[in-house]
Amino acid sequence: MYDFDYLRPTTVADAVALLAQRSEAKFLAGGQTLLPTLKQRLAQPEAVIDLSRIAALQGIREDGDALVIGAMTLHADVAASALVLRVIPALAALAGEIGDRQVRNRGTLGGSISNNDPAADYPGAVLGLGATIETDRRSIAADDFFTGMFETALDPGEIVTSVRFPVPQRAAYRKFPNPASRYATAGVFVARTVDGVRVAVTGAGATVFRVPAIEDALAADFSPAALTGITVDDDGLNSDIHASAAYRAHLIMVLARRAVAAIS
Amino acid sequence: MPTVTITVNGNTVSRAVEGRTLLVHFLREQLGLTGTHVGCDTSQCGACVVLVDGRSIKSCTMLAAQADGREVTTIEGLAAADGTLHPMQAAFRQHHGLQYGFCTPGMVMSAVELARTTPHLTEQAVRDGLEGNICRCTGYHNIVKAILAGAEAMQVEPVAQAAE
Ligand SMILES: Cc1cc2nc3c(=O)[nH]c(=O)nc-3n(C[C@H](O)[C@H](O)[C@H](O)COP(=O)(O)OP(=O)(O)OC[C@H]3O[C@@H](n4cnc5c(N)ncnc54)[C@H](O)[C@@H]3O)c2cc1C
Ligand code: FES
């Protein structure tokens, strides 16, 4: 790893200002992606700005009909939160299936969605629940946030501060984990909300995406049987040593049926 | 260079480190605590697991600077001052929970956290809890047995735990 200046601000404003002062600097959340990347010398930031001591980025709270989770909240804390378990149990379960205990003790919600790994789990919940991403300067709808493989709508130097998850009537997430890393080979998040049904697929494409055909079928009849005959086009899906595009297209329908069965 | 102050196995130490210094290198090279191992160096194997404020983490994937002000427990910090093994260490020995032993420190540290945080550990919970620890001898069967026994011993021997 190349050396860098390590900086540790205690406010969001200071973090943004520190980043702006440097020609190349990176925010550091739990480091579960950034540190492996730096070890491989895939990036050479002049400064690394640790967000872990900024109190405003921490915490889980209920706000009206939404659950607001601070960007620096650990996967382990979402998984174990009595509030999340009561209000959106599918979200706690998803967080509890990320990687392993040690990754969950360091990895964060904000880091996961800012990184937007195509196989990450959280993007499924963020898009599936129609969440809103709050940053230091604006609110971004999940439908506009995940723009491509490892790409988001965040501007350079913009910090995710929290994610606002509207509470669904019911929701479920099912994934086919890579047996080594636990990242999603494919994962399907299904949410029933007062506004209708949302279905988000992660792991299978360049970035998380919704499947209108499944949403429409479930809006008419929320049951696994309603999905009979629906197929997902494998054109554009990921094909790698773990699974072919055709296999992922098949997995999406299997996982969608399992998620629906869990909550219908 | 930032100066970090970390309480390691009960002793508070201050040292200058480079920004890039990993916690595992700080422990091994600056403090000489070589019980924490580097297996993969890619966040996968768990040989480097230590406890930070009681939570198991991979010390190859945390900067020493990130541990500033925190409490770190390594494998060297488990046994009592007179050398009496921690119940989890004793269980690994008794149940032969190791073959060549490179993964053992990380396994034991993960096991200690698992036992402390999970009431009524089941075999399945142990296997799930070891997702982040790889034993390349594939000796999982005895490791799981050892952890179940160690967890039980930890319930009845709270004194040994207080020694940490
Ligand atoms: C062995 C292993 C297994 C894993 N398995 C899974 C899995 O099964 N499923 C899964 O979803 N994930 C998995 N992960 C990833 C894990 O969930 C981490 O959350 C993810 O890597 C992001 O790490 P982090 O939160 O520590 O962020 P960091 O690594 O610190 O940061 C990641 C990126 O996001 C940026 N960033 C961080 N926080 C913010 C913020 N608030 N605002 C703006 N930018 C920010 C950083 O600058 C950096 O570019 C795994 C990781 C490992 C090492
Ligand atoms: S050496 Fe840290 S996980 Fe393998």
PDB file of C-alpha atoms in Angstrom, chain A residues 1-6 8 28-33 35-36 39 41 48 50 52-53 74 76-77 99-106 179-182, chain B residues 2 18-22 41-44 49 55-58 60-63 65-70 110 113-114 117-118 128-133:
ATOM      1  CA  MET A   1       0.000   0.000   0.000  1.00  0.00           C
ATOM      2  CA  TYR A   2       1.312   3.471  -0.829  1.00  0.00           C
ATOM      3  CA  ASP A   3       1.424   5.809   2.132  1.00  0.00           C
ATOM      4  CA  PHE A   4      -1.123   8.590   2.590  1.00  0.00           C
ATOM      5  CA  ASP A   5      -2.064  11.244   5.106  1.00  0.00           C
ATOM      6  CA  TYR A   6      -4.616   9.908   7.550  1.00  0.00           C
ATOM      7  CA  ARG A   8     -10.002  12.133  11.083  1.00  0.00           C
ATOM      8  CA  LEU A  28     -12.776   5.820   4.579  1.00  0.00           C
ATOM      9  CA  ALA A  29     -15.774   4.105   6.168  1.00  0.00           C
ATOM     10  CA  GLY A  30     -14.991   0.615   7.530  1.00  0.00           C
ATOM     11  CA  GLY A  31     -12.314   0.039   4.909  1.00  0.00           C
ATOM     12  CA  GLN A  32     -13.706  -3.361   3.892  1.00  0.00           C
ATOM     13  CA  THR A  33     -13.453  -2.422   0.225  1.00  0.00           C
ATOM     14  CA  LEU A  35      -8.267  -1.067   2.190  1.00  0.00           C
ATOM     15  CA  PRO A  36      -8.103  -4.163  -0.068  1.00  0.00           C
ATOM     16  CA  LYS A  39      -3.299  -2.850  -0.858  1.00  0.00           C
ATOM     17  CA  ARG A  41      -2.317  -0.303  -5.378  1.00  0.00           C
ATOM     18  CA  VAL A  48      -7.601   9.159   3.501  1.00  0.00           C
ATOM     19  CA  ASP A  50     -11.772   8.532   8.196  1.00  0.00           C
ATOM     20  CA  SER A  52     -15.776   6.856  11.773  1.00  0.00           C
ATOM     21  CA  ARG A  53     -15.684   9.546  14.457  1.00  0.00           C
ATOM     22  CA  LEU A  74     -22.258  -1.262  10.795  1.00  0.00           C
ATOM     23  CA  ALA A  76     -23.726  -6.082  12.453  1.00  0.00           C
ATOM     24  CA  ASP A  77     -25.626  -3.276  14.181  1.00  0.00           C
ATOM     25  CA  GLY A  99     -20.033 -11.595   4.193  1.00  0.00           C
ATOM     26  CA  ASP A 100     -18.921 -12.853   7.589  1.00  0.00           C
ATOM     27  CA  ARG A 101     -18.983 -11.616  11.194  1.00  0.00           C
ATOM     28  CA  GLN A 102     -15.721  -9.722  10.884  1.00  0.00           C
ATOM     29  CA  VAL A 103     -16.836  -7.936   7.707  1.00  0.00           C
ATOM     30  CA  ARG A 104     -20.172  -7.137   9.371  1.00  0.00           C
ATOM     31  CA  ASN A 105     -18.308  -5.691  12.358  1.00  0.00           C
ATOM     32  CA  ARG A 106     -16.539  -3.165  10.093  1.00  0.00           C
ATOM     33  CA  PRO A 179     -20.225 -19.849  -1.364  1.00  0.00           C
ATOM     34  CA  ALA A 180     -16.821 -18.251  -0.714  1.00  0.00           C
ATOM     35  CA  SER A 181     -17.483 -14.525  -0.358  1.00  0.00           C
ATOM     36  CA  ARG A 182     -21.251 -14.527   0.350  1.00  0.00           C
TER      37      ARG A 182
ATOM     38  CA  PRO B   2      -0.004  10.139  13.315  1.00  0.00           C
ATOM     39  CA  GLU B  18       2.385   5.665   9.054  1.00  0.00           C
ATOM     40  CA  GLY B  19      -1.117   6.349   7.794  1.00  0.00           C
ATOM     41  CA  ARG B  20      -0.991   3.069   5.891  1.00  0.00           C
ATOM     42  CA  THR B  21       0.159   0.902   8.832  1.00  0.00           C
ATOM     43  CA  LEU B  22      -2.264  -1.962   9.235  1.00  0.00           C
ATOM     44  CA  ASP B  41      -3.740 -10.498   3.459  1.00  0.00           C
ATOM     45  CA  THR B  42      -6.906 -10.146   1.337  1.00  0.00           C
ATOM     46  CA  SER B  43      -9.607 -10.068   4.054  1.00  0.00           C
ATOM     47  CA  GLN B  44     -10.734 -13.630   3.498  1.00  0.00           C
ATOM     48  CA  VAL B  49      -8.741 -11.799  13.730  1.00  0.00           C
ATOM     49  CA  ARG B  55     -15.804  -7.176  18.434  1.00  0.00           C
ATOM     50  CA  SER B  56     -13.957  -9.552  16.145  1.00  0.00           C
ATOM     51  CA  ILE B  57     -12.360  -7.870  13.152  1.00  0.00           C
ATOM     52  CA  LYS B  58      -9.752  -8.731  10.526  1.00  0.00           C
ATOM     53  CA  CYS B  60      -5.241  -6.983   8.039  1.00  0.00           C
ATOM     54  CA  THR B  61      -8.206  -4.848   6.964  1.00  0.00           C
ATOM     55  CA  MET B  62      -8.057  -2.118   9.583  1.00  0.00           C
ATOM     56  CA  LEU B  63      -5.525   0.670   9.933  1.00  0.00           C
ATOM     57  CA  ALA B  65      -4.904   4.662  13.094  1.00  0.00           C
ATOM     58  CA  GLN B  66      -8.514   3.451  13.005  1.00  0.00           C
ATOM     59  CA  ALA B  67      -7.893   1.652  16.305  1.00  0.00           C
ATOM     60  CA  ASP B  68      -6.687   4.846  18.005  1.00  0.00           C
ATOM     61  CA  GLY B  69      -8.354   5.122  21.415  1.00  0.00           C
ATOM     62  CA  ARG B  70      -9.755   1.595  21.216  1.00  0.00           C
ATOM     63  CA  SER B 110     -13.633 -15.394  16.685  1.00  0.00           C
ATOM     64  CA  GLU B 113     -16.610 -13.249  20.575  1.00  0.00           C
ATOM     65  CA  LEU B 114     -19.136 -15.790  19.315  1.00  0.00           C
ATOM     66  CA  THR B 117     -22.454 -12.717  22.170  1.00  0.00           C
ATOM     67  CA  THR B 118     -24.526 -15.813  21.382  1.00  0.00           C
ATOM     68  CA  ASP B 128     -22.211 -19.903  10.515  1.00  0.00           C
ATOM     69  CA  GLY B 129     -20.114 -17.833  12.907  1.00  0.00           C
ATOM     70  CA  LEU B 130     -16.907 -19.254  11.427  1.00  0.00           C
ATOM     71  CA  GLU B 131     -17.752 -18.046   7.913  1.00  0.00           C
ATOM     72  CA  GLY B 132     -14.818 -15.635   8.090  1.00  0.00           C
ATOM     73  CA  ASN B 133     -12.240 -18.134   9.366  1.00  0.00           C
TER      74      ASN B 133
END
